[in-house]
């Protein structure tokens, strides 16, 4: 493995409010190293006021592309030249590609979630029932991925009901085979819907540091062994939510495979190279 950065090096990276704890630089620089590419992946910490200028900077500095992370996945859209169809429907972009000054937005979280569910969770989505906790940017990608694979029913529970309603309003007409139902997070329906579900996803930020004792599902009795329980959080590796699910006999999966697979898709958009997902995941698991 040889790392060569010379005058022809191409720059890729990530923009977000806080990029210090992002695993994306590790993932992408490991791939760059593995393939001895003349690329470098850098973190760019950007304040909300500077977002427009930062996007202009991608063009000005001929940066090949960037990932976009919290909290700019939605806001960034207004500064782009083009947005790929699924990203436009979802209303969130996590990858920008710079093609000769034309900036196009994509959402690779969709494929990242889908692939992790199918390959790591061995889950067949078609005609299943899912409960999604949360209705932010990540939840939208999750819902879109499930709808694309013709899930039978998705129940979205969110603290702010309006945001769940918006997801339903934006997406249901594109996927008439699936049913989307929305509920407030604190409600009686949660028990009934989890009982009937095959898949339960935490797409809220509850359980992330510093509040690692937090969980979106305070009643641990609601978990059952027929569930695949998925937490989009990857740090900590096993949230309280996942530990409780595991104790109840459910199969569990954390957010690391999704992060790696979405990263690989972004990498492909920038370089045309697609590394083996499992291999990269193993490298990252060893490094984390
Ligand atoms: P977001 O847009 O800010 O959404 C946050 C969600 O959490 C909303 O549904 C919000 O509810 C809910 N929430 C926050 N605090 C809450 C509280 N105290 N009580 C109840 N609900 C609360 O964030 P996001 O981008 O969707 O990210 C959500 C999670 O997914 C984060 O943990 C993030 O790290 C993870 N993620 C993982 C990956 C991956 O590749 N593994 C990719 C993307 C995101 P309201 O709508 O009521 O505010």
mmCIF file of C-alpha atoms and ligand atoms in Angstrom:
data_model
loop_
_atom_site.group_PDB
_atom_site.id
_atom_site.type_symbol
_atom_site.label_atom_id
_atom_site.label_comp_id
_atom_site.label_asym_id
_atom_site.label_seq_id
_atom_site.Cartn_x
_atom_site.Cartn_y
_atom_site.Cartn_z
ATOM 1 C CA UNK A 1 0.000 0.000 0.000
ATOM 2 C CA UNK A 2 1.444 3.302 -1.082
ATOM 3 C CA UNK A 3 0.060 6.739 -0.332
ATOM 4 C CA UNK A 4 0.943 9.348 -2.908
ATOM 5 C CA UNK A 5 -0.371 12.893 -2.736
ATOM 6 C CA UNK A 6 1.106 15.087 -5.438
ATOM 7 C CA UNK A 7 0.106 18.156 -7.440
ATOM 8 C CA UNK A 8 -2.604 16.191 -9.268
ATOM 9 C CA UNK A 9 -4.258 15.054 -6.022
ATOM 10 C CA UNK A 10 -8.041 15.282 -5.870
ATOM 11 C CA UNK A 11 -9.694 16.517 -2.704
ATOM 12 C CA UNK A 12 -12.887 15.026 -1.277
ATOM 13 C CA UNK A 13 -14.269 15.524 2.218
ATOM 14 C CA UNK A 14 -17.152 16.098 4.565
ATOM 15 C CA UNK A 15 -18.929 19.295 5.579
ATOM 16 C CA UNK A 16 -20.920 19.533 8.779
ATOM 17 C CA UNK A 17 -21.355 21.589 11.909
ATOM 18 C CA UNK A 18 -19.199 19.192 13.954
ATOM 19 C CA UNK A 19 -16.932 16.930 11.987
ATOM 20 C CA UNK A 20 -14.447 16.040 14.761
ATOM 21 C CA UNK A 21 -16.146 12.765 15.676
ATOM 22 C CA UNK A 22 -17.048 11.711 12.137
ATOM 23 C CA UNK A 23 -15.811 8.286 11.067
ATOM 24 C CA UNK A 24 -16.035 9.222 7.382
ATOM 25 C CA UNK A 25 -12.417 10.526 7.105
ATOM 26 C CA UNK A 26 -11.209 7.197 8.517
ATOM 27 C CA UNK A 27 -13.394 5.166 6.142
ATOM 28 C CA UNK A 28 -12.479 7.085 2.997
ATOM 29 C CA UNK A 29 -8.775 7.471 3.722
ATOM 30 C CA UNK A 30 -8.564 3.712 4.414
ATOM 31 C CA UNK A 31 -10.111 3.056 0.984
ATOM 32 C CA UNK A 32 -7.771 5.600 -0.652
ATOM 33 C CA UNK A 33 -4.817 3.878 0.998
ATOM 34 C CA UNK A 34 -5.993 0.425 -0.038
ATOM 35 C CA UNK A 35 -6.207 1.437 -3.700
ATOM 36 C CA UNK A 36 -3.137 3.757 -3.607
ATOM 37 C CA UNK A 37 -5.213 6.613 -5.021
ATOM 38 C CA UNK A 38 -4.069 10.188 -5.435
ATOM 39 C CA UNK A 39 -7.023 11.423 -3.361
ATOM 40 C CA UNK A 40 -7.318 12.946 0.093
ATOM 41 C CA UNK A 41 -10.487 13.057 2.258
ATOM 42 C CA UNK A 42 -10.679 15.971 4.710
ATOM 43 C CA UNK A 43 -13.125 17.210 7.363
ATOM 44 C CA UNK A 44 -14.528 20.725 6.801
ATOM 45 C CA UNK A 45 -16.242 22.233 9.826
ATOM 46 C CA UNK A 46 -18.732 24.821 8.520
ATOM 47 C CA UNK A 47 -21.007 27.207 10.407
ATOM 48 C CA UNK A 48 -24.548 27.730 9.136
ATOM 49 C CA UNK A 49 -23.765 31.310 8.074
ATOM 50 C CA UNK A 50 -20.853 30.092 5.943
ATOM 51 C CA UNK A 51 -22.693 27.206 4.257
ATOM 52 C CA UNK A 52 -23.376 29.038 0.987
ATOM 53 C CA UNK A 53 -19.742 30.180 0.732
ATOM 54 C CA UNK A 54 -18.481 26.702 1.602
ATOM 55 C CA UNK A 55 -20.485 25.268 -1.310
ATOM 56 C CA UNK A 56 -19.127 28.002 -3.604
ATOM 57 C CA UNK A 57 -15.695 26.970 -2.349
ATOM 58 C CA UNK A 58 -16.201 23.444 -3.714
ATOM 59 C CA UNK A 59 -16.372 24.958 -7.196
ATOM 60 C CA UNK A 60 -13.663 27.574 -6.585
ATOM 61 C CA UNK A 61 -11.153 25.038 -5.237
ATOM 62 C CA UNK A 62 -12.111 22.243 -7.694
ATOM 63 C CA UNK A 63 -12.920 19.919 -4.815
ATOM 64 C CA UNK A 64 -14.161 16.677 -6.418
ATOM 65 C CA UNK A 65 -17.007 16.220 -3.960
ATOM 66 C CA UNK A 66 -18.106 16.145 -0.351
ATOM 67 C CA UNK A 67 -20.328 14.297 2.048
ATOM 68 C CA UNK A 68 -22.815 16.474 3.867
ATOM 69 C CA UNK A 69 -23.694 15.727 7.454
ATOM 70 C CA UNK A 70 -25.781 17.080 10.307
ATOM 71 C CA UNK A 71 -27.425 19.597 10.186
ATOM 72 C CA UNK A 72 -27.023 20.599 6.504
ATOM 73 C CA UNK A 73 -28.465 17.667 4.533
ATOM 74 C CA UNK A 74 -31.656 19.610 3.753
ATOM 75 C CA UNK A 75 -30.352 23.166 3.730
ATOM 76 C CA UNK A 76 -27.603 22.426 1.230
ATOM 77 C CA UNK A 77 -30.083 21.638 -1.573
ATOM 78 C CA UNK A 78 -30.768 25.290 -2.367
ATOM 79 C CA UNK A 79 -27.094 25.847 -3.228
ATOM 80 C CA UNK A 80 -26.776 22.970 -5.733
ATOM 81 C CA UNK A 81 -27.187 22.987 -9.522
ATOM 82 C CA UNK A 82 -28.895 19.592 -9.759
ATOM 83 C CA UNK A 83 -30.390 17.067 -7.357
ATOM 84 C CA UNK A 84 -30.836 13.406 -8.238
ATOM 85 C CA UNK A 85 -34.460 12.192 -8.241
ATOM 86 C CA UNK A 86 -34.539 10.121 -5.015
ATOM 87 C CA UNK A 87 -32.602 12.778 -3.053
ATOM 88 C CA UNK A 88 -35.104 15.364 -4.277
ATOM 89 C CA UNK A 89 -38.075 13.262 -3.177
ATOM 90 C CA UNK A 90 -36.462 12.596 0.213
ATOM 91 C CA UNK A 91 -35.518 16.259 0.551
ATOM 92 C CA UNK A 92 -32.008 15.479 1.826
ATOM 93 C CA UNK A 93 -28.558 15.285 0.221
ATOM 94 C CA UNK A 94 -25.587 13.558 1.861
ATOM 95 C CA UNK A 95 -23.244 13.582 -1.145
ATOM 96 C CA UNK A 96 -22.235 16.319 -3.586
ATOM 97 C CA UNK A 97 -20.371 15.593 -6.803
ATOM 98 C CA UNK A 98 -18.524 18.382 -8.611
ATOM 99 C CA UNK A 99 -18.474 17.737 -12.343
ATOM 100 C CA UNK A 100 -16.596 20.623 -13.991
ATOM 101 C CA UNK A 101 -18.248 23.155 -11.698
ATOM 102 C CA UNK A 102 -21.745 21.612 -11.859
ATOM 103 C CA UNK A 103 -22.692 20.481 -8.355
ATOM 104 C CA UNK A 104 -25.125 17.545 -8.138
ATOM 105 C CA UNK A 105 -26.655 16.245 -4.902
ATOM 106 C CA UNK A 106 -27.298 12.566 -4.104
ATOM 107 C CA UNK A 107 -28.569 10.608 -1.124
ATOM 108 C CA UNK A 108 -26.506 7.473 -0.515
ATOM 109 C CA UNK A 109 -28.014 6.913 2.971
ATOM 110 C CA UNK A 110 -30.865 5.101 1.196
ATOM 111 C CA UNK A 111 -28.649 2.451 -0.358
ATOM 112 C CA UNK A 112 -26.483 2.328 2.776
ATOM 113 C CA UNK A 113 -29.469 1.484 4.959
ATOM 114 C CA UNK A 114 -30.963 -0.952 2.466
ATOM 115 C CA UNK A 115 -27.735 -2.851 1.932
ATOM 116 C CA UNK A 116 -26.999 -3.135 5.652
ATOM 117 C CA UNK A 117 -30.511 -4.404 6.327
ATOM 118 C CA UNK A 118 -30.382 -6.976 3.550
ATOM 119 C CA UNK A 119 -26.767 -8.129 3.909
ATOM 120 C CA UNK A 120 -25.981 -7.714 7.610
ATOM 121 C CA UNK A 121 -29.541 -8.150 8.896
ATOM 122 C CA UNK A 122 -30.485 -10.820 6.267
ATOM 123 C CA UNK A 123 -33.855 -9.078 6.170
ATOM 124 C CA UNK A 124 -36.304 -9.366 3.268
ATOM 125 C CA UNK A 125 -38.199 -6.072 3.185
ATOM 126 C CA UNK A 126 -41.033 -6.927 0.805
ATOM 127 C CA UNK A 127 -44.448 -7.300 2.490
ATOM 128 C CA UNK A 128 -43.065 -6.748 6.005
ATOM 129 C CA UNK A 129 -44.188 -4.303 8.700
ATOM 130 C CA UNK A 130 -41.828 -1.719 10.216
ATOM 131 C CA UNK A 131 -41.937 0.750 13.085
ATOM 132 C CA UNK A 132 -39.660 3.776 12.673
ATOM 133 C CA UNK A 133 -38.911 5.963 15.690
ATOM 134 C CA UNK A 134 -38.000 9.463 14.483
ATOM 135 C CA UNK A 135 -38.813 11.622 11.474
ATOM 136 C CA UNK A 136 -35.637 13.602 10.816
ATOM 137 C CA UNK A 137 -33.332 13.454 7.785
ATOM 138 C CA UNK A 138 -32.117 9.917 8.492
ATOM 139 C CA UNK A 139 -35.665 8.615 9.027
ATOM 140 C CA UNK A 140 -36.644 9.962 5.618
ATOM 141 C CA UNK A 141 -33.888 7.951 3.923
ATOM 142 C CA UNK A 142 -34.887 4.850 5.908
ATOM 143 C CA UNK A 143 -38.551 5.209 4.951
ATOM 144 C CA UNK A 144 -37.625 5.757 1.295
ATOM 145 C CA UNK A 145 -35.415 2.632 1.251
ATOM 146 C CA UNK A 146 -38.225 0.498 2.702
ATOM 147 C CA UNK A 147 -40.801 1.901 0.288
ATOM 148 C CA UNK A 148 -38.558 1.193 -2.705
ATOM 149 C CA UNK A 149 -38.548 -2.484 -1.683
ATOM 150 C CA UNK A 150 -42.354 -2.631 -1.346
ATOM 151 C CA UNK A 151 -42.708 -2.927 2.396
ATOM 152 C CA UNK A 152 -46.334 -3.507 3.393
ATOM 153 C CA UNK A 153 -46.641 -1.024 6.265
ATOM 154 C CA UNK A 154 -44.489 1.657 7.882
ATOM 155 C CA UNK A 155 -45.549 3.243 11.173
ATOM 156 C CA UNK A 156 -43.615 6.423 11.928
ATOM 157 C CA UNK A 157 -43.614 7.590 15.561
ATOM 158 C CA UNK A 158 -42.164 11.017 16.222
ATOM 159 C CA UNK A 159 -42.140 13.593 19.017
ATOM 160 C CA UNK A 160 -43.101 16.273 16.477
ATOM 161 C CA UNK A 161 -46.023 14.698 14.656
ATOM 162 C CA UNK A 162 -45.961 17.306 11.879
ATOM 163 C CA UNK A 163 -42.591 16.036 10.647
ATOM 164 C CA UNK A 164 -43.902 12.471 10.370
ATOM 165 C CA UNK A 165 -46.956 13.765 8.506
ATOM 166 C CA UNK A 166 -44.690 15.592 6.070
ATOM 167 C CA UNK A 167 -42.822 12.373 5.239
ATOM 168 C CA UNK A 168 -46.114 10.629 4.530
ATOM 169 C CA UNK A 169 -47.337 13.543 2.437
ATOM 170 C CA UNK A 170 -44.118 13.704 0.370
ATOM 171 C CA UNK A 171 -43.604 10.013 -0.271
ATOM 172 C CA UNK A 172 -46.855 8.024 -0.182
ATOM 173 C CA UNK A 173 -48.038 9.025 -3.663
ATOM 174 C CA UNK A 174 -44.837 7.592 -5.226
ATOM 175 C CA UNK A 175 -45.312 4.204 -3.547
ATOM 176 C CA UNK A 176 -48.999 3.197 -3.644
ATOM 177 C CA UNK A 177 -48.270 -0.444 -2.711
ATOM 178 C CA UNK A 178 -47.193 0.516 0.823
ATOM 179 C CA UNK A 179 -49.098 2.002 3.742
ATOM 180 C CA UNK A 180 -47.595 4.815 5.873
ATOM 181 C CA UNK A 181 -49.228 5.607 9.227
ATOM 182 C CA UNK A 182 -48.000 8.315 11.586
ATOM 183 C CA UNK A 183 -48.256 8.637 15.382
ATOM 184 C CA UNK A 184 -46.890 10.810 18.179
ATOM 185 C CA UNK A 185 -43.961 9.138 19.962
ATOM 186 C CA UNK A 186 -45.701 9.151 23.329
ATOM 187 C CA UNK A 187 -48.850 7.222 22.498
ATOM 188 C CA UNK A 188 -50.847 4.066 23.169
ATOM 189 C CA UNK A 189 -50.378 2.763 19.600
ATOM 190 C CA UNK A 190 -46.670 2.045 19.982
ATOM 191 C CA UNK A 191 -47.232 -1.217 21.900
ATOM 192 C CA UNK A 192 -49.698 -2.611 19.369
ATOM 193 C CA UNK A 193 -47.624 -1.636 16.332
ATOM 194 C CA UNK A 194 -44.349 -3.037 17.725
ATOM 195 C CA UNK A 195 -46.121 -6.284 18.602
ATOM 196 C CA UNK A 196 -47.092 -6.728 14.931
ATOM 197 C CA UNK A 197 -43.837 -5.434 13.436
ATOM 198 C CA UNK A 198 -40.914 -7.365 11.933
ATOM 199 C CA UNK A 199 -38.523 -4.408 11.985
ATOM 200 C CA UNK A 200 -38.000 -1.656 14.592
ATOM 201 C CA UNK A 201 -35.636 1.232 13.756
ATOM 202 C CA UNK A 202 -34.304 3.950 16.031
ATOM 203 C CA UNK A 203 -33.831 6.949 13.724
ATOM 204 C CA UNK A 204 -33.873 9.451 16.605
ATOM 205 C CA UNK A 205 -30.684 10.791 18.129
ATOM 206 C CA UNK A 206 -31.641 9.395 21.556
ATOM 207 C CA UNK A 207 -28.784 7.298 22.909
ATOM 208 C CA UNK A 208 -25.961 9.365 21.440
ATOM 209 C CA UNK A 209 -23.283 10.850 23.716
ATOM 210 C CA UNK A 210 -23.369 12.528 26.143
ATOM 211 C CA UNK A 211 -26.808 11.020 27.043
ATOM 212 C CA UNK A 212 -25.949 7.373 26.403
ATOM 213 C CA UNK A 213 -28.492 6.332 29.075
ATOM 214 C CA UNK A 214 -31.249 7.699 26.826
ATOM 215 C CA UNK A 215 -33.535 5.527 24.690
ATOM 216 C CA UNK A 216 -36.540 6.262 22.465
ATOM 217 C CA UNK A 217 -38.357 3.232 23.929
ATOM 218 C CA UNK A 218 -38.400 3.434 27.714
ATOM 219 C CA UNK A 219 -40.546 0.284 28.153
ATOM 220 C CA UNK A 220 -38.172 -2.580 27.485
ATOM 221 C CA UNK A 221 -41.070 -5.077 27.579
ATOM 222 C CA UNK A 222 -42.092 -3.915 24.091
ATOM 223 C CA UNK A 223 -39.142 -5.705 22.446
ATOM 224 C CA UNK A 224 -39.790 -9.271 21.302
ATOM 225 C CA UNK A 225 -37.740 -12.080 19.720
ATOM 226 C CA UNK A 226 -39.409 -11.812 16.285
ATOM 227 C CA UNK A 227 -38.031 -8.318 15.736
ATOM 228 C CA UNK A 228 -34.972 -7.142 13.881
ATOM 229 C CA UNK A 229 -33.990 -4.084 15.922
ATOM 230 C CA UNK A 230 -31.868 -1.524 14.112
ATOM 231 C CA UNK A 231 -30.247 1.543 15.707
ATOM 232 C CA UNK A 232 -28.835 4.092 13.244
ATOM 233 C CA UNK A 233 -26.442 5.226 15.993
ATOM 234 C CA UNK A 234 -22.966 3.647 15.726
ATOM 235 C CA UNK A 235 -21.324 5.375 18.669
ATOM 236 C CA UNK A 236 -21.713 3.811 21.185
ATOM 237 C CA UNK A 237 -21.528 0.485 19.335
ATOM 238 C CA UNK A 238 -24.347 -0.954 21.489
ATOM 239 C CA UNK A 239 -26.819 1.667 22.685
ATOM 240 C CA UNK A 240 -29.142 1.031 25.618
ATOM 241 C CA UNK A 241 -31.876 0.503 22.988
ATOM 242 C CA UNK A 242 -29.866 -2.327 21.374
ATOM 243 C CA UNK A 243 -28.816 -3.871 24.689
ATOM 244 C CA UNK A 244 -32.427 -4.074 25.819
ATOM 245 C CA UNK A 245 -33.525 -5.513 22.464
ATOM 246 C CA UNK A 246 -30.795 -8.137 22.656
ATOM 247 C CA UNK A 247 -31.875 -9.111 26.187
ATOM 248 C CA UNK A 248 -35.394 -9.667 24.845
ATOM 249 C CA UNK A 249 -34.020 -12.089 22.238
ATOM 250 C CA UNK A 250 -34.305 -9.776 19.218
ATOM 251 C CA UNK A 251 -31.714 -9.715 16.460
ATOM 252 C CA UNK A 252 -29.828 -6.396 16.496
ATOM 253 C CA UNK A 253 -27.837 -4.227 14.106
ATOM 254 C CA UNK A 254 -26.117 -0.873 14.694
ATOM 255 C CA UNK A 255 -25.456 2.061 12.358
ATOM 256 C CA UNK A 256 -21.871 1.169 11.398
ATOM 257 C CA UNK A 257 -22.682 -0.984 8.320
ATOM 258 C CA UNK A 258 -25.007 1.749 7.012
ATOM 259 C CA UNK A 259 -22.290 4.360 7.485
ATOM 260 C CA UNK A 260 -19.729 2.244 5.661
ATOM 261 C CA UNK A 261 -22.047 1.312 2.769
ATOM 262 C CA UNK A 262 -23.278 4.867 2.219
ATOM 263 C CA UNK A 263 -19.624 5.959 2.234
ATOM 264 C CA UNK A 264 -18.733 3.363 -0.394
ATOM 265 C CA UNK A 265 -21.574 4.609 -2.635
ATOM 266 C CA UNK A 266 -20.347 8.206 -2.260
ATOM 267 C CA UNK A 267 -16.809 7.078 -3.021
ATOM 268 C CA UNK A 268 -18.070 5.388 -6.186
ATOM 269 C CA UNK A 269 -19.791 8.606 -7.294
ATOM 270 C CA UNK A 270 -16.526 10.536 -6.924
ATOM 271 C CA UNK A 271 -14.030 7.996 -8.250
ATOM 272 C CA UNK A 272 -15.894 5.304 -10.243
ATOM 273 C CA UNK A 273 -14.354 2.736 -7.865
ATOM 274 C CA UNK A 274 -16.484 0.506 -5.647
ATOM 275 C CA UNK A 275 -14.606 -1.372 -2.910
ATOM 276 C CA UNK A 276 -16.029 -4.526 -1.294
ATOM 277 C CA UNK A 277 -18.344 -3.401 1.508
ATOM 278 C CA UNK A 278 -17.626 -6.294 3.854
ATOM 279 C CA UNK A 279 -13.879 -5.793 3.564
ATOM 280 C CA UNK A 280 -14.086 -2.053 4.378
ATOM 281 C CA UNK A 281 -16.508 -2.784 7.228
ATOM 282 C CA UNK A 282 -14.010 -5.225 8.761
ATOM 283 C CA UNK A 283 -11.191 -2.644 8.534
ATOM 284 C CA UNK A 284 -13.378 0.013 10.185
ATOM 285 C CA UNK A 285 -14.607 -2.362 12.908
ATOM 286 C CA UNK A 286 -10.980 -3.110 13.782
ATOM 287 C CA UNK A 287 -10.097 0.615 13.845
ATOM 288 C CA UNK A 288 -13.065 1.829 15.923
HETATM 289 P P1 LIG B 1 -32.366 14.961 12.857
HETATM 290 O O1 LIG B 1 -32.805 15.283 11.488
HETATM 291 O O2 LIG B 1 -31.921 16.030 13.764
HETATM 292 O O3 LIG B 1 -33.554 14.141 13.571
HETATM 293 C C1 LIG B 1 -33.471 13.800 14.931
HETATM 294 C C2 LIG B 1 -34.651 12.931 15.325
HETATM 295 O O4 LIG B 1 -34.520 12.600 16.709
HETATM 296 C C3 LIG B 1 -36.011 13.622 15.157
HETATM 297 O O5 LIG B 1 -36.986 12.672 14.850
HETATM 298 C C4 LIG B 1 -36.227 14.203 16.573
HETATM 299 O O6 LIG B 1 -37.585 14.414 16.905
HETATM 300 C C5 LIG B 1 -35.692 13.052 17.419
HETATM 301 N N1 LIG B 1 -35.323 13.520 18.757
HETATM 302 C C6 LIG B 1 -34.268 14.289 19.092
HETATM 303 N N2 LIG B 1 -34.279 14.521 20.423
HETATM 304 C C7 LIG B 1 -35.390 13.921 20.923
HETATM 305 C C8 LIG B 1 -35.966 13.806 22.215
HETATM 306 N N3 LIG B 1 -35.377 14.369 23.276
HETATM 307 N N4 LIG B 1 -37.102 13.095 22.358
HETATM 308 C C9 LIG B 1 -37.684 12.512 21.291
HETATM 309 N N5 LIG B 1 -37.198 12.583 20.033
HETATM 310 C C10 LIG B 1 -36.068 13.281 19.851
HETATM 311 O O7 LIG B 1 -31.129 13.916 12.825
HETATM 312 P P2 LIG B 1 -30.854 12.792 11.722
HETATM 313 O O8 LIG B 1 -29.873 13.295 10.741
HETATM 314 O O9 LIG B 1 -32.149 12.252 11.248
HETATM 315 O O10 LIG B 1 -30.077 11.696 12.609
HETATM 316 C C11 LIG B 1 -30.773 10.859 13.515
HETATM 317 C C12 LIG B 1 -29.827 9.782 14.039
HETATM 318 O O11 LIG B 1 -29.396 8.947 12.974
HETATM 319 C C13 LIG B 1 -28.557 10.340 14.669
HETATM 320 O O12 LIG B 1 -28.266 9.573 15.786
HETATM 321 C C14 LIG B 1 -27.506 10.137 13.598
HETATM 322 O O13 LIG B 1 -26.213 9.966 14.124
HETATM 323 C C15 LIG B 1 -27.987 8.832 12.966
HETATM 324 N N6 LIG B 1 -27.531 8.660 11.580
HETATM 325 C C16 LIG B 1 -26.809 7.551 11.288
HETATM 326 C C17 LIG B 1 -26.391 7.328 9.981
HETATM 327 C C18 LIG B 1 -25.580 6.107 9.655
HETATM 328 O O14 LIG B 1 -25.013 6.032 8.561
HETATM 329 N N7 LIG B 1 -25.524 5.133 10.535
HETATM 330 C C19 LIG B 1 -26.743 8.227 8.966
HETATM 331 C C20 LIG B 1 -27.517 9.359 9.302
HETATM 332 C C21 LIG B 1 -27.891 9.557 10.619
HETATM 333 P P3 LIG B 1 -38.301 15.823 16.540
HETATM 334 O O15 LIG B 1 -38.637 15.736 15.088
HETATM 335 O O16 LIG B 1 -39.469 15.869 17.434
HETATM 336 O O17 LIG B 1 -37.271 16.887 16.833
#
